[in-house]
Amino acid sequence: MKPKCVVALALPDDIIERLATRYEVAAWNGSDAMSQQRLSDALAGAEGLLCALSTPVSATIIDQATELKVISTISVGVDHIAMPAATRCGIPVGHTPGVLVDSTADLAVALMLASTRRIAEADQWVRESQWTQGWQSDLLLGTDISQATVGLVGLGPIGEAVARRLRGFGCKLVGWNRTPRVIEDVEPMTLDQVFEQADVVSLHTALTEETRHIASRERLALMRTGATLINTGRGLLVDEHALIDELGSGRLRAGLDVFREEPLPPHHPFLAMRNVVLLPHVGSATLSTRSAMLQRALENLNAGMSDLPLAWCANPEVYHREPYI
Ligand code: DGY
């Protein structure tokens, strides 16, 4: 009998067929996210779970999945998975670091330019047939990234890749990292100084208990009037209510790829604001990056189901402890 694995998101048929040559596959193919109840039911007797950000994997689900040997997520972030529970149960969690660095860094820079040069707003303006005169000297004026100070919150691989790109624009770079890190041309500062001194603050840190609301109401208030907040990390890095207040007053601008609640609910205040560029969590959304992520996730799944160590494991400590009894 083949071991069972659950695929908690819709994937192309050829991938499911490939998996079915090795496993009994319970694959979700709904257009919405798999519900917690369905996931819990599907995991009965399953040894592997392939999932993504849209499917939270709670401690209760992990505790009930008594046969589970591996969780493999098609993402670098693992904040949708109850990591302490997985580790406590001795279940390795595979993720996909590395392969999405460049795509995400590109998108962060794209959002910086879109926000500072008001690109989305200008595009909408043209589509609304508001362009009734030719060139106008004061039309949709923005600010120059080349003259800006850009503050990077988090100097891991993505923050560093953003810095590498921005060097070409000639802007001043300042940054903060949880553990001190030296990056060429990035002046290290305290977190508060980064918020205070940057014209553009860009968030590149993982979401943890420590970094939740790292862009707090107090820090947003420190930002210069007219400054821009960029978030391609996780929605919960920002106190969204405070950001809504700052954007509503017109004091700040923002470029956001991630939100506290995804998808963004209808009638969310952001939707009515012109000074925020909104994207649907597409930082890693290029053909080659998504295919590399899937490849790594499948390798992790196969390794875990064969009782082998995962090549990209978010909780490697599971391999250095006594099995959970
Ligand atoms: C991740 O991998 O964590 C991104 O947010 C989605 O690609």
Short mmCIF file of N, CA, C and O and ligand atoms in Angstrom, two decimals, residues 53 74-80 96 100 104 232-234 257-258 281-285 290 293, ligand 1:
data_model
loop_
_atom_site.label_atom_id
_atom_site.label_comp_id
_atom_site.label_asym_id
_atom_site.label_seq_id
_atom_site.Cartn_x
_atom_site.Cartn_y
_atom_site.Cartn_z
N LEU A 53 0.86 29.13 1.84
CA LEU A 53 0.47 30.16 2.82
C LEU A 53 -1.03 30.22 3.07
O LEU A 53 -1.46 30.63 4.14
N ILE A 74 5.23 25.40 0.23
CA ILE A 74 5.78 26.04 -0.98
C ILE A 74 5.93 27.53 -0.67
O ILE A 74 5.22 28.38 -1.20
N SER A 75 6.82 27.83 0.25
CA SER A 75 7.06 29.22 0.66
C SER A 75 8.33 29.22 1.50
O SER A 75 8.71 28.18 2.03
N VAL A 76 8.94 30.41 1.60
CA VAL A 76 10.06 30.49 2.53
C VAL A 76 9.53 30.74 3.94
O VAL A 76 10.03 30.19 4.92
N GLY A 77 8.47 31.56 4.05
CA GLY A 77 7.88 31.88 5.35
C GLY A 77 7.14 30.67 5.90
O GLY A 77 6.51 29.92 5.15
N VAL A 78 7.22 30.49 7.23
CA VAL A 78 6.53 29.35 7.85
C VAL A 78 5.59 29.84 8.96
O VAL A 78 5.20 29.09 9.84
N ASP A 79 5.22 31.12 8.90
CA ASP A 79 4.40 31.70 9.97
C ASP A 79 2.97 31.19 9.94
O ASP A 79 2.21 31.42 10.88
N HIS A 80 2.57 30.48 8.86
CA HIS A 80 1.22 29.89 8.81
C HIS A 80 1.20 28.50 9.44
O HIS A 80 0.17 27.84 9.47
N THR A 96 11.24 26.87 1.38
CA THR A 96 11.96 27.08 0.11
C THR A 96 12.82 28.35 0.11
O THR A 96 12.58 29.25 -0.69
N LEU A 100 13.63 32.57 -3.98
CA LEU A 100 12.74 33.70 -4.28
C LEU A 100 13.35 35.06 -3.94
O LEU A 100 12.66 36.09 -4.01
N THR A 104 11.62 38.67 -5.22
CA THR A 104 11.02 39.49 -4.17
C THR A 104 11.73 40.85 -4.10
O THR A 104 11.07 41.90 -3.92
N THR A 232 6.88 43.89 1.53
CA THR A 232 6.78 42.67 0.71
C THR A 232 7.01 41.44 1.61
O THR A 232 7.26 40.35 1.10
N GLY A 233 6.96 41.66 2.94
CA GLY A 233 7.26 40.56 3.88
C GLY A 233 5.98 39.86 4.32
O GLY A 233 5.51 38.92 3.67
N ARG A 234 5.41 40.36 5.40
CA ARG A 234 4.15 39.83 5.91
C ARG A 234 3.32 41.00 6.42
O ARG A 234 3.85 41.94 7.02
N ASP A 257 2.45 44.54 -0.68
CA ASP A 257 2.18 43.29 -1.37
C ASP A 257 1.54 42.27 -0.42
O ASP A 257 1.12 41.20 -0.85
N VAL A 258 1.52 42.61 0.87
CA VAL A 258 1.04 41.67 1.89
C VAL A 258 0.17 42.41 2.91
O VAL A 258 0.37 43.61 3.15
N HIS A 281 -0.01 39.83 -3.02
CA HIS A 281 1.02 38.90 -2.53
C HIS A 281 1.69 38.15 -3.70
O HIS A 281 1.58 36.92 -3.82
N VAL A 282 2.39 38.92 -4.52
CA VAL A 282 3.00 38.33 -5.73
C VAL A 282 4.53 38.49 -5.74
O VAL A 282 5.15 38.45 -6.80
N GLY A 283 5.13 38.67 -4.56
CA GLY A 283 6.59 38.87 -4.50
C GLY A 283 7.38 37.79 -5.23
O GLY A 283 8.38 38.08 -5.88
N SER A 284 6.96 36.55 -5.12
CA SER A 284 7.71 35.45 -5.74
C SER A 284 7.08 34.99 -7.05
O SER A 284 7.47 33.95 -7.58
N ALA A 285 6.12 35.76 -7.55
CA ALA A 285 5.30 35.26 -8.67
C ALA A 285 5.97 35.47 -10.04
O ALA A 285 5.50 36.27 -10.85
N ARG A 290 8.51 30.41 -9.10
CA ARG A 290 7.47 29.50 -8.58
C ARG A 290 7.81 28.05 -8.90
O ARG A 290 7.56 27.15 -8.11
N MET A 293 10.47 26.98 -6.46
CA MET A 293 9.89 26.77 -5.12
C MET A 293 9.19 25.42 -5.05
O MET A 293 9.33 24.66 -4.09
C1 DGY B 1 6.99 33.18 0.90
O1 DGY B 1 7.50 32.28 0.23
O2 DGY B 1 7.01 33.17 2.13
C2 DGY B 1 6.32 34.28 0.14
O3 DGY B 1 5.66 35.16 0.95
C3 DGY B 1 5.37 33.75 -0.90
O4 DGY B 1 6.08 33.43 -2.00
#
